C-alpha cells in the first residue's frame, strides 16, 4: 500500500479551489501553532468494552481460525476486508456463498466482543465496471492507461471523474450494508482508490515516465478548467488552475464517498485513509512556480501525482462531522524535524485536524524486519497514540503477527496494549 515501504513512498469542490493558495498560506501558520501545542494523554484501564481511551486492533482478519486467536487478547477491533470483484461478480448479482462466509466471520468477531471495521474493497472492482460508459480508467498526459495489479488492490476504476463508476460504487455499498447489517460496524474504511486509500496512481506510470498526472481520460477532460493544458505547458496561471483542479477533484471524490458510505452505513467511524507523507505547506506553489519541471519535492516524492493535499482533504471530513476520522497509514514514520514540512505524517495530520477537533487514528507500516525493529515501531506507534491523543490504532496485520513474519507476535502486541492501558505508562 501507499506511504509505506511495501506501498511506495510517498485534494475540494471547484468552487472552493479559487481560495487554494490563500488557504495553504494560512495553513502554514495554523499548522505551526498547533504542532507546538500538542500534549500527552494518559491511557485508561479496564476491559475493551468498558475502558476509556483509545482502541487497538489488527488488520486483515480473513478466516474464522484467525478470529478465534483474538479471543481473550484484550484487542478491541479487527478489519474484515471484502473483495468487490467476488462480492458482486455481475451487476446487481452477489455471490451467496461469499456473502455468507463474510457474514459468519463478522458474527464470530462480534460474539467475541471484537468490534468489526469493514473494508468494502472498492479497490477490487469487478471487470464489468470497466465496461461502463465514460473514462473508467485513469490516463496520464502521455496517453498511458493505468491498469495496476489486482493482487495489491491497485487495479482500480476511475471513480474520481467517471459518474458511472461512482453510481456502481454507491449501489455496491448499499448492497453490502443491506446484506451485512449496515448499523453494526465499529467502523468503515473509506478511500476507494489504490489499496483502498485516497490517492491517484503514482508518478511512475510503468511506461518510463516519472511525472505522470492522472488527469487526461475522457471523463476528466470534461471538467478540466483549461482545455488542452499539459504539464510543462501553458502559463503559470493555467498550470495553477489545472493543478488546483486536479487536487480538488480528489477531495471532491472524498466528500462524495463519505456521504455515500455514511448513507449506506448509519453508524460507526468513517476512517478516511490518507497515505504517504502528504503535500506540505508551500510545496504545491513551488511546483507550479517551477513549471512542473520535476525538481520540486512535491513531484520527486510522487505526492503531487497522487494528489495528497491533506490541507484540503482533512477539512473535507466535516461532511461527516460526527463520524469521520483522519487516518494515517504510516503511523510509525520517522520525523525529519519540527516544522510542518518535516514532522511525521501523523503529527501533520493531527495539526490539521486539531482546529476542527476532528479525531485522528492510524496503522503502522508493514514490517518485514527483526524483532528489535518491530518492537521499536510498536513503541513509536503507542507513544504517538498517547502523545497526540489518537482515537486508536491498527497493527498491520494479523496473519503476520500469527506467523511472527514481522518480528512481532500477536501475544507481544496484545501484551504491549495491555501495558498501555495499565497504570504504568509506556516508556515514551
Coordinates of C-alpha atoms in Angstrom, one line a residue:
X1 CA 0.0 0.0 0.0
X2 CA 0.9 3.6 -0.4
X3 CA 3.0 5.5 2.1
X4 CA 4.9 2.6 3.5
X5 CA 7.8 0.5 2.1
X6 CA 5.5 -2.1 0.6
X7 CA 3.2 0.6 -0.9
X8 CA 5.6 3.1 -2.3
X9 CA 6.6 6.5 -0.7
X10 CA 5.2 8.5 -0.7
X11 CA -7.1 17.0 -2.5
X12 CA -12.4 20.3 -2.5
X13 CA -15.0 21.4 -4.8
X14 CA -14.0 23.6 -7.8
X15 CA -15.9 26.5 -6.2
X16 CA -13.6 26.3 -3.2
X17 CA -10.4 25.9 -5.2
X18 CA -10.0 29.6 -6.1
X19 CA -9.0 30.2 -2.5
X20 CA -6.5 27.3 -2.6
X21 CA -3.3 29.3 -2.5
X22 CA -4.5 31.7 0.3
X23 CA -5.7 28.7 2.3
X24 CA -2.3 27.0 2.0
X25 CA -0.6 30.1 3.3
X26 CA -2.9 30.2 6.3
X27 CA -2.3 26.5 6.9
X28 CA 1.4 27.1 7.3
X29 CA 0.7 29.4 10.3
X30 CA -2.1 27.2 11.8
X31 CA -0.1 24.0 11.5
X32 CA 3.0 25.5 13.2
X33 CA 0.9 26.8 16.1
X34 CA -1.0 23.5 16.6
X35 CA 2.1 21.3 16.3
X36 CA 3.7 23.5 19.1
X37 CA 0.6 22.9 21.3
X38 CA 0.3 19.1 21.1
X39 CA 0.2 17.5 24.5
X40 CA 0.3 14.0 26.1
X41 CA -2.6 11.9 27.4
X42 CA -2.8 9.1 29.9
X43 CA -4.3 5.7 29.0
X44 CA -7.2 4.1 30.8
X45 CA -7.7 0.6 32.2
X46 CA -10.4 -2.0 32.1
X47 CA -12.0 -4.3 29.5
X48 CA -12.1 -3.5 25.8
X49 CA -15.8 -2.8 26.1
X50 CA -15.7 -0.5 29.1
X51 CA -12.3 1.1 29.4
X52 CA -11.8 4.7 28.3
X53 CA -9.1 5.8 26.0
X54 CA -8.1 4.7 22.5
X55 CA -9.0 1.4 20.8
X56 CA -6.4 -1.1 19.4
X57 CA -6.9 -3.6 16.7
X58 CA -5.5 -5.7 13.9
X59 CA -5.8 -5.7 10.1
X60 CA -6.8 -8.4 7.7
X61 CA -8.7 -11.0 9.7
X62 CA -9.9 -13.2 6.9
X63 CA -10.7 -16.6 8.5
X64 CA -12.6 -17.8 11.5
X65 CA -9.4 -19.5 12.8
X66 CA -7.7 -16.1 12.8
X67 CA -10.7 -14.6 14.5
X68 CA -10.6 -17.2 17.3
X69 CA -7.0 -16.2 18.1
X70 CA -8.2 -12.7 19.1
X71 CA -10.4 -14.1 21.9
X72 CA -9.1 -13.1 25.3
X73 CA -6.3 -10.8 23.9
X74 CA -8.0 -7.6 25.0
X75 CA -7.8 -6.2 21.5
X76 CA -10.8 -4.0 20.5
X77 CA -11.0 -4.1 16.8
X78 CA -10.4 -6.2 13.7
X79 CA -10.6 -5.2 10.0
X80 CA -12.6 -7.5 7.7
X81 CA -11.9 -6.9 4.1
X82 CA -14.2 -7.5 1.2
X83 CA -13.4 -8.0 -2.5
X84 CA -15.9 -6.2 -4.7
X85 CA -15.0 -8.5 -7.6
X86 CA -16.0 -11.6 -5.6
X87 CA -19.0 -10.0 -3.8
X88 CA -20.7 -8.7 -7.0
X89 CA -19.4 -10.6 -10.0
X90 CA -22.2 -9.3 -12.2
X91 CA -24.2 -6.0 -11.9
X92 CA -26.7 -6.4 -9.1
X93 CA -25.8 -10.1 -8.6
X94 CA -23.9 -11.2 -5.5
X95 CA -22.2 -14.5 -4.7
X96 CA -24.3 -16.0 -1.9
X97 CA -21.5 -18.3 -0.7
X98 CA -19.0 -15.5 -0.4
X99 CA -21.5 -13.2 1.4
X100 CA -22.4 -16.0 3.8
X101 CA -18.8 -16.6 4.7
X102 CA -18.2 -12.9 5.4
X103 CA -21.4 -12.7 7.5
X104 CA -20.2 -15.7 9.6
X105 CA -16.8 -14.1 10.2
X106 CA -18.4 -10.8 11.2
X107 CA -20.8 -12.6 13.6
X108 CA -18.0 -14.6 15.2
X109 CA -15.9 -11.5 15.9
X110 CA -18.9 -9.7 17.4
X111 CA -19.6 -12.7 19.6
X112 CA -16.1 -12.4 20.9
X113 CA -16.6 -8.8 21.8
X114 CA -14.4 -7.5 19.0
X115 CA -15.6 -4.5 17.0
X116 CA -15.6 -5.1 13.3
X117 CA -14.1 -2.5 11.0
X118 CA -15.2 -3.2 7.4
X119 CA -13.1 -2.5 4.3
X120 CA -15.7 -2.6 1.5
X121 CA -13.0 -3.5 -1.1
X122 CA -13.7 -0.8 -3.7
X123 CA -10.1 -1.2 -4.8
X124 CA -11.0 -4.6 -6.3
X125 CA -13.6 -3.7 -8.9
X126 CA -15.2 -6.4 -11.0
X127 CA -14.4 -6.5 -14.7
X128 CA -17.9 -5.3 -15.7
X129 CA -17.2 -1.9 -14.1
X130 CA -14.6 -1.2 -16.8
X131 CA -17.3 -1.6 -19.4
X132 CA -19.3 1.2 -18.1
X133 CA -19.6 4.4 -20.2
X134 CA -17.0 7.2 -19.9
X135 CA -13.4 7.0 -18.9
X136 CA -13.4 4.2 -16.4
X137 CA -9.6 4.0 -16.2
X138 CA -7.1 6.8 -15.2
X139 CA -5.0 8.1 -18.1
X140 CA -1.9 10.4 -17.9
X141 CA -0.6 13.1 -20.2
X142 CA 1.4 10.6 -22.2
X143 CA -1.7 8.5 -23.0
X144 CA -0.7 5.7 -20.6
X145 CA -3.7 4.0 -19.1
X146 CA -3.4 2.9 -15.5
X147 CA -4.2 -0.8 -15.0
X148 CA -2.5 -1.6 -11.7
X149 CA -2.5 -5.0 -10.1
X150 CA -5.4 -6.9 -8.7
X151 CA -3.0 -8.7 -6.3
X152 CA -2.3 -5.5 -4.3
X153 CA -5.5 -3.6 -4.9
X154 CA -4.2 -1.1 -7.3
X155 CA -6.3 -2.2 -10.4
X156 CA -8.8 0.5 -9.6
X157 CA -11.5 2.2 -11.6
X158 CA -11.7 6.0 -12.1
X159 CA -14.4 7.0 -9.7
X160 CA -12.9 10.4 -9.3
X161 CA -14.1 11.6 -12.7
X162 CA -16.5 9.0 -14.1
X163 CA -20.0 9.3 -12.7
X164 CA -21.0 5.9 -13.9
X165 CA -18.2 4.3 -11.7
X166 CA -19.5 6.3 -8.8
X167 CA -23.0 5.1 -9.3
X168 CA -21.8 1.5 -9.3
X169 CA -19.8 2.1 -6.1
X170 CA -22.8 3.6 -4.4
X171 CA -25.0 0.7 -5.4
X172 CA -22.5 -1.8 -4.1
X173 CA -22.1 0.0 -0.8
X174 CA -25.9 -0.1 -0.3
X175 CA -26.0 -3.8 -1.2
X176 CA -23.2 -4.7 1.3
X177 CA -25.0 -2.7 4.1
X178 CA -28.3 -4.5 3.4
X179 CA -26.6 -7.9 3.3
X180 CA -24.4 -7.5 6.4
X181 CA -26.4 -5.1 8.5
X182 CA -25.2 -1.5 8.0
X183 CA -25.6 -0.4 11.6
X184 CA -23.5 -2.9 13.3
X185 CA -19.9 -2.0 12.4
X186 CA -17.4 -0.2 14.6
X187 CA -16.0 1.5 11.5
X188 CA -15.8 1.6 7.8
X189 CA -12.6 2.2 5.9
X190 CA -13.0 5.0 3.3
X191 CA -10.6 5.7 0.5
X192 CA -12.0 3.9 -2.6
X193 CA -8.8 4.0 -4.7
X194 CA -5.4 2.3 -4.8
X195 CA -5.1 -0.1 -1.9
X196 CA -8.3 1.3 -0.5
X197 CA -6.7 4.7 0.1
X198 CA -7.5 8.2 -1.0
X199 CA -5.0 8.7 -3.8
X200 CA -4.4 8.8 -7.5
X201 CA -2.0 6.3 -9.2
X202 CA 1.8 7.1 -8.7
X203 CA 4.0 9.4 -10.7
X204 CA 5.7 6.4 -12.3
X205 CA 3.2 5.2 -14.9
X206 CA 5.0 2.0 -15.8
X207 CA 6.0 3.2 -19.3
X208 CA 9.2 5.0 -18.4
X209 CA 7.7 8.3 -17.3
X210 CA 8.2 9.6 -13.7
X211 CA 6.0 12.7 -13.7
X212 CA 2.5 11.4 -14.5
X213 CA -0.6 13.3 -13.7
X214 CA -3.7 11.2 -14.0
X215 CA -6.0 13.9 -15.4
X216 CA -6.4 13.0 -19.1
X217 CA -9.0 10.3 -19.5
X218 CA -12.3 11.2 -21.3
X219 CA -14.2 11.8 -18.1
X220 CA -11.5 14.0 -16.6
X221 CA -11.2 16.2 -19.6
X222 CA -14.9 17.1 -19.4
X223 CA -14.3 19.2 -16.3
X224 CA -10.8 20.4 -16.9
X225 CA -10.6 24.2 -16.4
X226 CA -8.0 24.8 -19.1
X227 CA -8.8 22.7 -22.3
X228 CA -5.7 21.4 -23.9
X229 CA -3.4 22.0 -21.0
X230 CA -0.5 19.7 -20.4
X231 CA 2.1 19.6 -17.6
X232 CA 5.1 21.8 -18.6
X233 CA 3.0 23.9 -21.0
X234 CA 0.7 27.0 -20.8
X235 CA 1.1 29.9 -18.5
X236 CA 1.7 29.8 -14.8
X237 CA -1.9 30.7 -14.2
X238 CA -3.1 27.9 -16.4
X239 CA -0.8 25.5 -14.5
X240 CA -2.1 26.7 -11.2
X241 CA -5.7 26.3 -12.2
X242 CA -5.1 22.9 -13.6
X243 CA -3.1 21.6 -10.6
X244 CA -5.7 23.1 -8.2
X245 CA -8.5 21.3 -10.2
X246 CA -6.6 18.0 -10.1
X247 CA -6.1 18.1 -6.4
X248 CA -9.6 19.4 -5.8
X249 CA -11.2 16.6 -7.8
X250 CA -9.8 14.0 -5.4
X251 CA -11.2 15.9 -2.4
X252 CA -14.5 16.1 -4.3
X253 CA -14.5 12.4 -4.5
X254 CA -13.6 12.1 -0.8
X255 CA -16.7 14.2 0.0
X256 CA -18.9 12.1 -2.3
X257 CA -17.6 8.8 -0.9
X258 CA -18.0 9.9 2.7
X259 CA -21.7 10.8 2.0
X260 CA -22.3 7.6 0.1
X261 CA -20.7 5.5 2.8
X262 CA -22.5 7.3 5.6
X263 CA -25.8 6.9 3.8
X264 CA -25.3 3.2 3.4
X265 CA -23.9 2.6 6.9
X266 CA -25.8 4.7 9.5
X267 CA -23.3 4.2 12.4
X268 CA -19.7 3.5 13.1
X269 CA -16.5 5.5 12.4
X270 CA -15.6 6.5 8.9
X271 CA -11.8 6.1 8.7
X272 CA -10.6 8.1 5.7
X273 CA -7.3 6.5 4.6
X274 CA -4.7 9.3 4.0
X275 CA -1.5 7.6 2.8
X276 CA 2.1 8.6 2.4
X277 CA 3.8 11.8 3.6
X278 CA 1.4 14.3 2.2
X279 CA 1.9 17.6 0.4
X280 CA 3.3 20.1 2.9
X281 CA 2.9 23.9 3.1
X282 CA 4.4 25.7 0.1
X283 CA 5.2 22.6 -1.9
X284 CA 2.4 22.9 -4.5
X285 CA 3.1 26.5 -5.0
X286 CA 6.8 25.7 -5.6
X287 CA 6.0 23.0 -8.1
X288 CA 3.7 25.4 -10.1
X289 CA 6.3 28.2 -9.9
X290 CA 8.9 25.7 -11.4
X291 CA 6.5 24.9 -14.2
X292 CA 6.2 21.3 -13.1
X293 CA 9.7 20.6 -14.3
X294 CA 10.2 17.7 -11.9
X295 CA 12.6 19.4 -9.5
X296 CA 10.2 20.1 -6.6
X297 CA 9.8 17.9 -3.5
X298 CA 6.1 17.5 -4.4
X299 CA 6.9 16.0 -7.7
X300 CA 10.0 14.0 -6.7
X301 CA 8.2 12.3 -3.8
X302 CA 5.2 11.4 -6.0
X303 CA 2.9 13.3 -3.7
X304 CA 1.6 15.7 -6.3
X305 CA 0.9 13.0 -8.8
X306 CA -1.0 11.0 -6.1
X307 CA -2.9 14.1 -5.0
X308 CA -2.1 14.0 -1.3
X309 CA -3.3 17.5 -0.5
X310 CA -4.2 17.0 3.1
X311 CA -4.7 20.7 3.8
X312 CA -7.9 20.3 1.7
X313 CA -8.7 16.7 2.5
X314 CA -8.8 16.9 6.3
X315 CA -11.2 19.9 6.5
X316 CA -13.4 18.0 4.0
X317 CA -14.1 15.4 6.8
X318 CA -16.6 18.0 8.0
X319 CA -19.2 16.5 5.6
X320 CA -19.5 13.6 8.1
X321 CA -18.6 15.7 11.2
X322 CA -19.7 13.3 13.9
X323 CA -18.1 10.2 12.4
X324 CA -15.2 10.9 10.2
X325 CA -11.6 10.1 11.2
X326 CA -8.4 11.3 9.6
X327 CA -6.5 8.0 9.3
X328 CA -2.8 7.7 8.5
X329 CA -1.3 4.5 7.0
X330 CA 2.2 5.4 8.2
X331 CA 1.9 5.8 12.0
X332 CA 5.5 4.8 12.7
X333 CA 7.1 7.1 10.1
X334 CA 10.1 9.0 11.3
X335 CA 10.0 12.8 11.7
X336 CA 12.6 14.8 9.8
X337 CA 12.3 17.8 12.1
X338 CA 9.8 20.0 14.0
X339 CA 8.5 22.2 11.2
X340 CA 5.2 21.4 9.3
X341 CA 7.3 20.4 6.3
X342 CA 9.3 17.8 8.2
X343 CA 7.1 16.3 11.0
X344 CA 5.9 12.8 10.6
X345 CA 2.6 12.2 8.7
X346 CA 0.6 11.6 11.8
X347 CA 1.9 14.8 13.5
X348 CA 1.0 16.8 10.4
X349 CA -2.5 15.2 10.2
X350 CA -3.1 15.9 13.9
X351 CA -2.2 19.5 13.4
X352 CA -4.6 19.9 10.5
X353 CA -7.4 18.1 12.4
X354 CA -7.0 20.0 15.7
X355 CA -8.7 23.3 14.7
X356 CA -11.9 21.4 13.9
X357 CA -11.4 18.9 16.7
X358 CA -11.5 16.0 14.2
X359 CA -10.3 12.6 15.5
X360 CA -7.1 11.0 14.1
X361 CA -6.1 7.3 14.1
X362 CA -3.8 5.1 12.1
X363 CA -1.8 2.0 11.4
X364 CA 1.9 1.1 11.1
X365 CA 3.7 0.2 8.0
X366 CA 4.0 -3.4 7.2
X367 CA 7.1 -4.8 8.8
X368 CA 9.5 -7.4 7.5
X369 CA 12.4 -6.8 9.8
X370 CA 13.8 -8.1 13.1
X371 CA 12.1 -8.3 16.4
X372 CA 14.0 -5.2 17.5
X373 CA 12.8 -3.2 14.6
X374 CA 9.2 -4.4 15.2
X375 CA 9.3 -3.5 18.9
X376 CA 10.8 -0.1 18.1
X377 CA 8.0 0.5 15.6
X378 CA 5.4 -0.6 18.1
X379 CA 6.9 1.7 20.8
X380 CA 6.7 4.6 18.4
X381 CA 3.1 3.9 17.5
X382 CA 2.0 3.6 21.1
X383 CA 3.9 6.7 22.1
X384 CA 2.2 8.7 19.3
X385 CA -1.3 7.3 20.3
X386 CA -0.7 8.8 23.7
X387 CA 1.1 12.0 22.8
X388 CA -1.2 13.0 20.0
X389 CA -4.4 11.8 21.7
X390 CA -5.3 9.5 18.8
X391 CA -8.6 7.7 18.7
X392 CA -6.8 4.4 18.2
X393 CA -4.5 2.3 16.0
X394 CA -4.4 -0.9 14.0
X395 CA -1.5 -3.2 13.6
X396 CA -0.5 -4.4 10.1
X397 CA -1.5 -7.3 10.2
X398 CA -2.9 -10.4 12.0
X399 CA -1.5 -13.1 9.6
X400 CA 2.0 -11.6 10.1
X401 CA 1.5 -11.5 13.9
X402 CA 0.4 -15.1 13.9
X403 CA 3.4 -16.2 11.9
X404 CA 5.8 -13.6 13.5
X405 CA 6.8 -12.6 10.0
X406 CA 7.4 -9.0 11.0
X407 CA 9.4 -9.9 14.1
X408 CA 6.3 -9.5 16.4
X409 CA 3.8 -12.0 17.7
X410 CA 0.1 -11.5 18.5
X411 CA 0.8 -12.1 22.2
X412 CA 3.5 -9.5 22.2
X413 CA 1.3 -6.9 20.6
X414 CA -1.6 -7.7 22.9
X415 CA 0.8 -7.5 25.9
X416 CA 2.0 -4.1 24.8
X417 CA -1.6 -2.9 24.5
X418 CA -2.4 -4.2 28.0
X419 CA 0.6 -2.4 29.4
X420 CA -0.5 0.8 27.6
X421 CA -3.9 0.6 29.5
X422 CA -2.2 -0.2 32.8
X423 CA -1.5 2.5 35.4
X424 CA 2.2 2.1 34.4
X425 CA 2.9 4.4 31.4
X426 CA 4.6 3.1 28.3
X427 CA 8.2 4.4 28.1
X428 CA 7.8 7.2 25.6

